[in-house]
Coordinates of C-alpha atoms in Angstrom, one line a residue:
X23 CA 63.8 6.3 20.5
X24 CA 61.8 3.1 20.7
X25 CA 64.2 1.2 18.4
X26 CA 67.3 2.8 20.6
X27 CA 64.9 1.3 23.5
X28 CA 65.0 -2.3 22.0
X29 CA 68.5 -2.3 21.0
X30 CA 68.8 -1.7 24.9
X31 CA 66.9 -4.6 26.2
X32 CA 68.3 -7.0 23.6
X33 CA 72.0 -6.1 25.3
X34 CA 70.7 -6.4 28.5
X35 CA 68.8 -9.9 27.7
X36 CA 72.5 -10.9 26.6
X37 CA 74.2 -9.6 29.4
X38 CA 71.2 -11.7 31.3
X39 CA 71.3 -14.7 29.4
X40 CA 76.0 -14.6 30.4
X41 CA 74.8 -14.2 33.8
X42 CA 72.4 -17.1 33.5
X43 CA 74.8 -19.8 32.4
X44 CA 77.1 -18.4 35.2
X45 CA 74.2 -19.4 37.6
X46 CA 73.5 -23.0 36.0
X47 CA 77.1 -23.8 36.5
X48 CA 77.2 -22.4 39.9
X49 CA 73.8 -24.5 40.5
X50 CA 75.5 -27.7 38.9
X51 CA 78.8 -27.7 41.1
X52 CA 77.2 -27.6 44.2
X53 CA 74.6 -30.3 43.4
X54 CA 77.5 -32.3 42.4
X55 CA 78.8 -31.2 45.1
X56 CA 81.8 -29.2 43.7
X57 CA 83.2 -25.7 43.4
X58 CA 81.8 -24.3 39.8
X59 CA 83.7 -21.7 38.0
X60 CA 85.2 -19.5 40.6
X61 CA 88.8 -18.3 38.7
X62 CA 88.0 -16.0 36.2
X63 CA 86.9 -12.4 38.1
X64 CA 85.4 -12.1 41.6
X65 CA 84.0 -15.6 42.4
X66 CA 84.2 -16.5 38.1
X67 CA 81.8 -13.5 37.3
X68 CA 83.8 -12.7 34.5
X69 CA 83.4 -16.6 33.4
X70 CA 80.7 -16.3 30.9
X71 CA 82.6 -13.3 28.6
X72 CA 85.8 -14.5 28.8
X73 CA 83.9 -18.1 27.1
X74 CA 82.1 -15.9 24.8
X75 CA 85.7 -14.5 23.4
X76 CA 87.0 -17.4 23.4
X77 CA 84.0 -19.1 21.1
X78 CA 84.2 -16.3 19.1
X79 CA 87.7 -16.0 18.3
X80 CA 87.7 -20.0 17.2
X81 CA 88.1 -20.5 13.8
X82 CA 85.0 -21.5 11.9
X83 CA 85.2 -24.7 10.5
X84 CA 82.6 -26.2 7.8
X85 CA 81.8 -29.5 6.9
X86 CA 82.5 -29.7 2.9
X87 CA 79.4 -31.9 2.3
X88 CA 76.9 -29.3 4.1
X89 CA 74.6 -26.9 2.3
X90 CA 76.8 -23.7 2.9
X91 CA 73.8 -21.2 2.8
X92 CA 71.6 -23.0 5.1
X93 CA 74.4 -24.1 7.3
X94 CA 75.2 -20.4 7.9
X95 CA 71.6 -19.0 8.0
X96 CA 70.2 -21.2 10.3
X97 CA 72.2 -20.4 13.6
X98 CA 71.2 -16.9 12.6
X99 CA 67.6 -17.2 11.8
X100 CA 67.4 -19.1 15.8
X101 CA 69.1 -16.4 17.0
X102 CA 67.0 -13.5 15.5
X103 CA 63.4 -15.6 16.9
X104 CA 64.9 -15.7 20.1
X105 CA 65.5 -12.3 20.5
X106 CA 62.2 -11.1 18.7
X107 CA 60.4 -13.2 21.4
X108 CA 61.4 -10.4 24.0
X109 CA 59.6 -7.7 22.2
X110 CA 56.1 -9.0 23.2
X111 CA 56.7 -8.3 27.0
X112 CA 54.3 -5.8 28.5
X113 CA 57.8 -3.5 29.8
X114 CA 56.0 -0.3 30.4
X115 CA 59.0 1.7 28.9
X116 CA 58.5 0.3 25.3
X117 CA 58.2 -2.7 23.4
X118 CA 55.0 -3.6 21.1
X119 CA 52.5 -3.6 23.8
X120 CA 49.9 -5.1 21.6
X121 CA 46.7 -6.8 22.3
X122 CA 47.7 -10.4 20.5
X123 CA 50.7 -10.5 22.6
X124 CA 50.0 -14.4 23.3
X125 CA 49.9 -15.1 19.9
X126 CA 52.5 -13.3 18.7
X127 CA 54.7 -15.2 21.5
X128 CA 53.1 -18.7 20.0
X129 CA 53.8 -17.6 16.5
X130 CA 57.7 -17.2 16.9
X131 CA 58.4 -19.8 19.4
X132 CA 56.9 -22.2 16.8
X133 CA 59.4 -21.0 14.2
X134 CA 62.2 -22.2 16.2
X135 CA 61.4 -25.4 15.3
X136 CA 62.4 -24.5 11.5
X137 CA 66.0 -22.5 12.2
X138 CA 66.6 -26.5 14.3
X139 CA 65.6 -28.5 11.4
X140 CA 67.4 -26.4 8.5
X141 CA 70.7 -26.6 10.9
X142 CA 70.1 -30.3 11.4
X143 CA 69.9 -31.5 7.7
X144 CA 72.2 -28.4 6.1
X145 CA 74.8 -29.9 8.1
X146 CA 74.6 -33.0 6.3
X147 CA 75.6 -35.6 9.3
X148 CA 73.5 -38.6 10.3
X149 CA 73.5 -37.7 14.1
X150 CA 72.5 -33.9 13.5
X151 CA 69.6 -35.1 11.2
X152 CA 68.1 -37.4 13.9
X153 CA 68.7 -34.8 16.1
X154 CA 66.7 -32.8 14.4
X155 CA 64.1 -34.5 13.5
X156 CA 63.5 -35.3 17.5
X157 CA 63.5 -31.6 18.1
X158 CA 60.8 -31.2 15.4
X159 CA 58.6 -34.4 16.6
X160 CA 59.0 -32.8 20.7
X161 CA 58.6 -29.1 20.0
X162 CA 55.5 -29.7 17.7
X163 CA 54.2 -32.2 20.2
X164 CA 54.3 -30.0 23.4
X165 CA 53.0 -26.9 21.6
X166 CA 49.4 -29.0 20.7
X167 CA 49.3 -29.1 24.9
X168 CA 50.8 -26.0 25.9
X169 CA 48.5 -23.7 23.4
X170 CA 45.7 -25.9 24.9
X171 CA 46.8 -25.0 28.4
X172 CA 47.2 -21.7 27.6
X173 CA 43.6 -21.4 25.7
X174 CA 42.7 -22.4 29.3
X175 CA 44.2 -19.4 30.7
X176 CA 42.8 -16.7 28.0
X177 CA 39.3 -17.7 28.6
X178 CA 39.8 -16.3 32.2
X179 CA 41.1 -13.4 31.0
X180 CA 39.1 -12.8 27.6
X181 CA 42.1 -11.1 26.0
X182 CA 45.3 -12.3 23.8
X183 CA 47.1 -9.6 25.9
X184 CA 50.0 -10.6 28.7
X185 CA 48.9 -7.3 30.2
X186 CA 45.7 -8.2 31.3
X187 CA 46.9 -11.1 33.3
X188 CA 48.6 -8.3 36.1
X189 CA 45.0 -7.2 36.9
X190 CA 43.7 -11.0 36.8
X191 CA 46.0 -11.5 39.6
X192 CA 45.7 -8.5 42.0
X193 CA 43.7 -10.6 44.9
X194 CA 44.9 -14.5 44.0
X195 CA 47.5 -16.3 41.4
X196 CA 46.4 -18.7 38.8
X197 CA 49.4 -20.3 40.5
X198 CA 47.1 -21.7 43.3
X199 CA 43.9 -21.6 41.9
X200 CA 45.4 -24.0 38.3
X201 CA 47.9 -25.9 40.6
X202 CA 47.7 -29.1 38.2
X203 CA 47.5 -26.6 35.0
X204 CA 50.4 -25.1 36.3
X205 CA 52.8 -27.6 36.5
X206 CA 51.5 -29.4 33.2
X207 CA 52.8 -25.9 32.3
X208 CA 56.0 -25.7 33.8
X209 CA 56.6 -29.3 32.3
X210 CA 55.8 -28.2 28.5
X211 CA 58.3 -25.4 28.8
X212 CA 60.7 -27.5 29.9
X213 CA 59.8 -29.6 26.8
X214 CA 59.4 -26.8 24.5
X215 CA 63.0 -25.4 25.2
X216 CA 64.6 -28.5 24.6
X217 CA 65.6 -28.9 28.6
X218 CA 66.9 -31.7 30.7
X219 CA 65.0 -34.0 31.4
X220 CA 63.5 -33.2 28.2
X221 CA 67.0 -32.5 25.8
X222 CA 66.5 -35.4 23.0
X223 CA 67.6 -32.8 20.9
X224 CA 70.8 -32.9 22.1
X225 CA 71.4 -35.8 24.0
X226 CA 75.0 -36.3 24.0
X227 CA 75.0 -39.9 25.3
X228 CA 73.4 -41.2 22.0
X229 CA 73.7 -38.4 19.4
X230 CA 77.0 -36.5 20.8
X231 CA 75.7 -33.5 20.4
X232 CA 72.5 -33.6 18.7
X233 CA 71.6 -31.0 16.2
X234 CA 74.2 -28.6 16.7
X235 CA 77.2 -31.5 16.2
X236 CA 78.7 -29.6 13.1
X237 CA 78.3 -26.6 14.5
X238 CA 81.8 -24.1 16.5
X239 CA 83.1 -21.5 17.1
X240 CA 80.5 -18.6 16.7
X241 CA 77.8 -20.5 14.9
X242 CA 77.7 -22.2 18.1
X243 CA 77.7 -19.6 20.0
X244 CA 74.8 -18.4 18.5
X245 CA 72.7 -21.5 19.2
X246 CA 73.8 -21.8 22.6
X247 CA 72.3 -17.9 23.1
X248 CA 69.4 -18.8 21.8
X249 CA 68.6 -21.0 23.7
X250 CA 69.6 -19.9 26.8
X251 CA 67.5 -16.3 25.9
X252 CA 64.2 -18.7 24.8
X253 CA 64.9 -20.4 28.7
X254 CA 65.4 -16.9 30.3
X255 CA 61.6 -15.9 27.8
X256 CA 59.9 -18.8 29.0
X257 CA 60.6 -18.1 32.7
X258 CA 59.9 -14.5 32.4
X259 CA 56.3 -15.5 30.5
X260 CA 55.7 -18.4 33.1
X261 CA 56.1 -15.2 36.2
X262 CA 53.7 -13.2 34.3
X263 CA 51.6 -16.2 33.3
X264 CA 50.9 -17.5 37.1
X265 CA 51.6 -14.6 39.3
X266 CA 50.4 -11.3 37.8
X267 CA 54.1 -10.2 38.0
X268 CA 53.7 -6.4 36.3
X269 CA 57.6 -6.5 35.6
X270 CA 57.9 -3.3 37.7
X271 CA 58.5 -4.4 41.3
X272 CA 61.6 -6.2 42.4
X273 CA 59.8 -9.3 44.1
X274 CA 58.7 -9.6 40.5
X275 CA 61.9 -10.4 39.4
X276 CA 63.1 -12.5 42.5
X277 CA 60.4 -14.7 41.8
X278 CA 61.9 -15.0 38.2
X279 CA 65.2 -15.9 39.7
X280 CA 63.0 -18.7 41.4
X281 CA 61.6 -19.7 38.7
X282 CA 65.5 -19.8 36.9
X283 CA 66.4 -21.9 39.8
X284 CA 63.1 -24.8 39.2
X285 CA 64.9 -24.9 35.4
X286 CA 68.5 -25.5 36.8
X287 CA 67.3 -27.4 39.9
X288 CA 65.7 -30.0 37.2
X289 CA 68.9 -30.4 35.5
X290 CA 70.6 -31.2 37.7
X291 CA 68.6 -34.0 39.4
X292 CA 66.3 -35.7 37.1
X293 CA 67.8 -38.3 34.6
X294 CA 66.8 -38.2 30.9
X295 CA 63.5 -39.8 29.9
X296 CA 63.3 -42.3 27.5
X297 CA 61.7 -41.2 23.7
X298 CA 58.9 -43.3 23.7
X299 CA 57.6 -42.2 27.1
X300 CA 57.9 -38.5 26.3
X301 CA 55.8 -39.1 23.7
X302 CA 53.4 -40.5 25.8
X303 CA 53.6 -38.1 28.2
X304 CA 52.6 -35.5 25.8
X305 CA 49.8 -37.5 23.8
X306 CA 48.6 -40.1 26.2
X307 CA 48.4 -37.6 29.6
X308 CA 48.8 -33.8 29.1
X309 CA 46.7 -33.3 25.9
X310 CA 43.2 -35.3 27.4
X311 CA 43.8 -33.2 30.7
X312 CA 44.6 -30.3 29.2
X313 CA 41.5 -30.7 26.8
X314 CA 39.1 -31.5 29.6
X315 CA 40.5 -28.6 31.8
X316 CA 39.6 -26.6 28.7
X317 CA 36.2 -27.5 28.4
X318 CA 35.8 -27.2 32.5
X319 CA 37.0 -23.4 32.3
X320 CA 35.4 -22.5 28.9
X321 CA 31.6 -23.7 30.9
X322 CA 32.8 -22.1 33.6
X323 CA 33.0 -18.8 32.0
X324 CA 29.7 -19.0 29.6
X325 CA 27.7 -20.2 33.0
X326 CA 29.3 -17.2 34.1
X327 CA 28.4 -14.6 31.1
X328 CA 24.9 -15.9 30.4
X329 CA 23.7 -15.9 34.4
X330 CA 25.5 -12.9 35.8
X331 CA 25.9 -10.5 32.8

């Protein structure tokens, strides 16, 4: 029954993830100040399946010089951690409700990185390999901050599980009360996912298409759902992260359509940033505050312990 139950959710985080890039296009026209798709179904709502047909009725093609195994595994691998992300979430119906949740969630977003750089140098082209090797060099770079920001949060909570943070946040959200944490937060996930401003990986003005250049048909298809489903993850864990949201109440999920938004919004109206200054960003600014902020929280809670327990 429980496996049945996680077969369901995976659909449904599909059928999520179709709806999602329905949205960002939707989003992106009328920033640019356009119609987006609006042909295919009511108002283009049948957009997203009739792309994912078409993707995967393309005809594979494969670079001759690429390592075939690799090429092939790799799209797959990225696809399989970005589903297996999902089955951390506190859903009260199922899923591994666990008590090392948090690292569980840091443990497989972390392999990512490794399904990017097989795909980048099994494809055996100079752009996917730099591609690569920026996705590597980012993704390992926000993740020293973003545990550290996170480390912040546990000590709060005492626990490695999400569920603990609903009954951390029944009175106030660590939304308000870590305003600057929070948006070093929201900044590192945009990082981690490889998002605009933040999409070195695949920044198609100087690399055409980064890692994924050799890539079609269904092999893309599969990168391009999981990443969208890692996006859709990161929301969901940044919800439950800085407003308690117990996944059960509707308000819970229009803040995650909020959240959804922020992603999209960025997109749309903040230019790349240059290499070097990401870099920066992440070494030079978020990992000293984010270290201090540790230290403040972790005296914070032994002043706590020793003088009131």
């Amino acid at each position: 029954m429980s496996l049945i139950m996680i077969l369901i959710l995976l659909v449904m985080v599909l059928i999520g993830v179709a709806f999602f890039t329905l949205l960002e296009r939707k989003i992106l026209g009328y920033i640019h100040l356009r119609k987006g798709p609006n042909k295919m179904g009511l108002m283009g709502l049948l957009q997203p399946f009739s792309d994912a047909l078409k993707l995967f009725s393309k005809e594979q093609c494969m670079p001759i010089l690429s390592n075939v195994n690799l090429y092939y595994m790799a799209p797959v691998l990225n696809f399989i951690f970005a589903l297996s992300l999902w089955i951390c979430l506190p859903f009260y119906f199922l899923n591994l409700n666990f008590y090392f949740s948090v690292l569980f969630l840091l443990c497989v977003s972390s392999l990512s990185v490794y399904s990017v750089m097989l795909s980048g140098w099994s494809s055996n082209s100079n752009y996917a390999m730099i591609g690569s090797l920026r996705s590597i060099a980012q993704m390992i770079s926000y993740e020293v901050s973003l545990i550290l920001l996170l480390i912040s949060f546990l000590f709060l909570i005492g626990s490695f599980d999400l569920k603990c943070f609903f009954k951390f946040q029944e009175n106030i959200w660590f939304l308000f009360l870590f305003l600057p944490l929070s948006l070093i937060l929201f900044i590192s996930l945009l990082a981690e996912t490889n998002r605009s401003p933040f999409d070195f990986a695949e920044g198609e003005s100087e690399l055409v298409s980064g890692f994924n250049v050799e890539y079609s048909s269904g092999l893309f298809a599969l990168i391009f759902l999981a990443e969208y489903a890692s996006i859709l993850f990161m929301c969901m864990v940044s919800v439950i992260l800085l407003s308690g949201a117990s996944l059960i109440k509707i308000s819970d999920y229009f803040l995650l359509i909020l959240i959804m938004f922020f992603w999209i919004w960025v997109r749309g109206t903040v230019p790349r940033y240059r290499y070097d200054k990401l870099m920066n960003l992440a070494w030079k600014s978020y990992l000293p505050i984010s270290l201090n902020m540790m230290l403040l929280y972790f005296g914070g809670v032994m002043y706590l312990v020793f003088y009131f327990v």
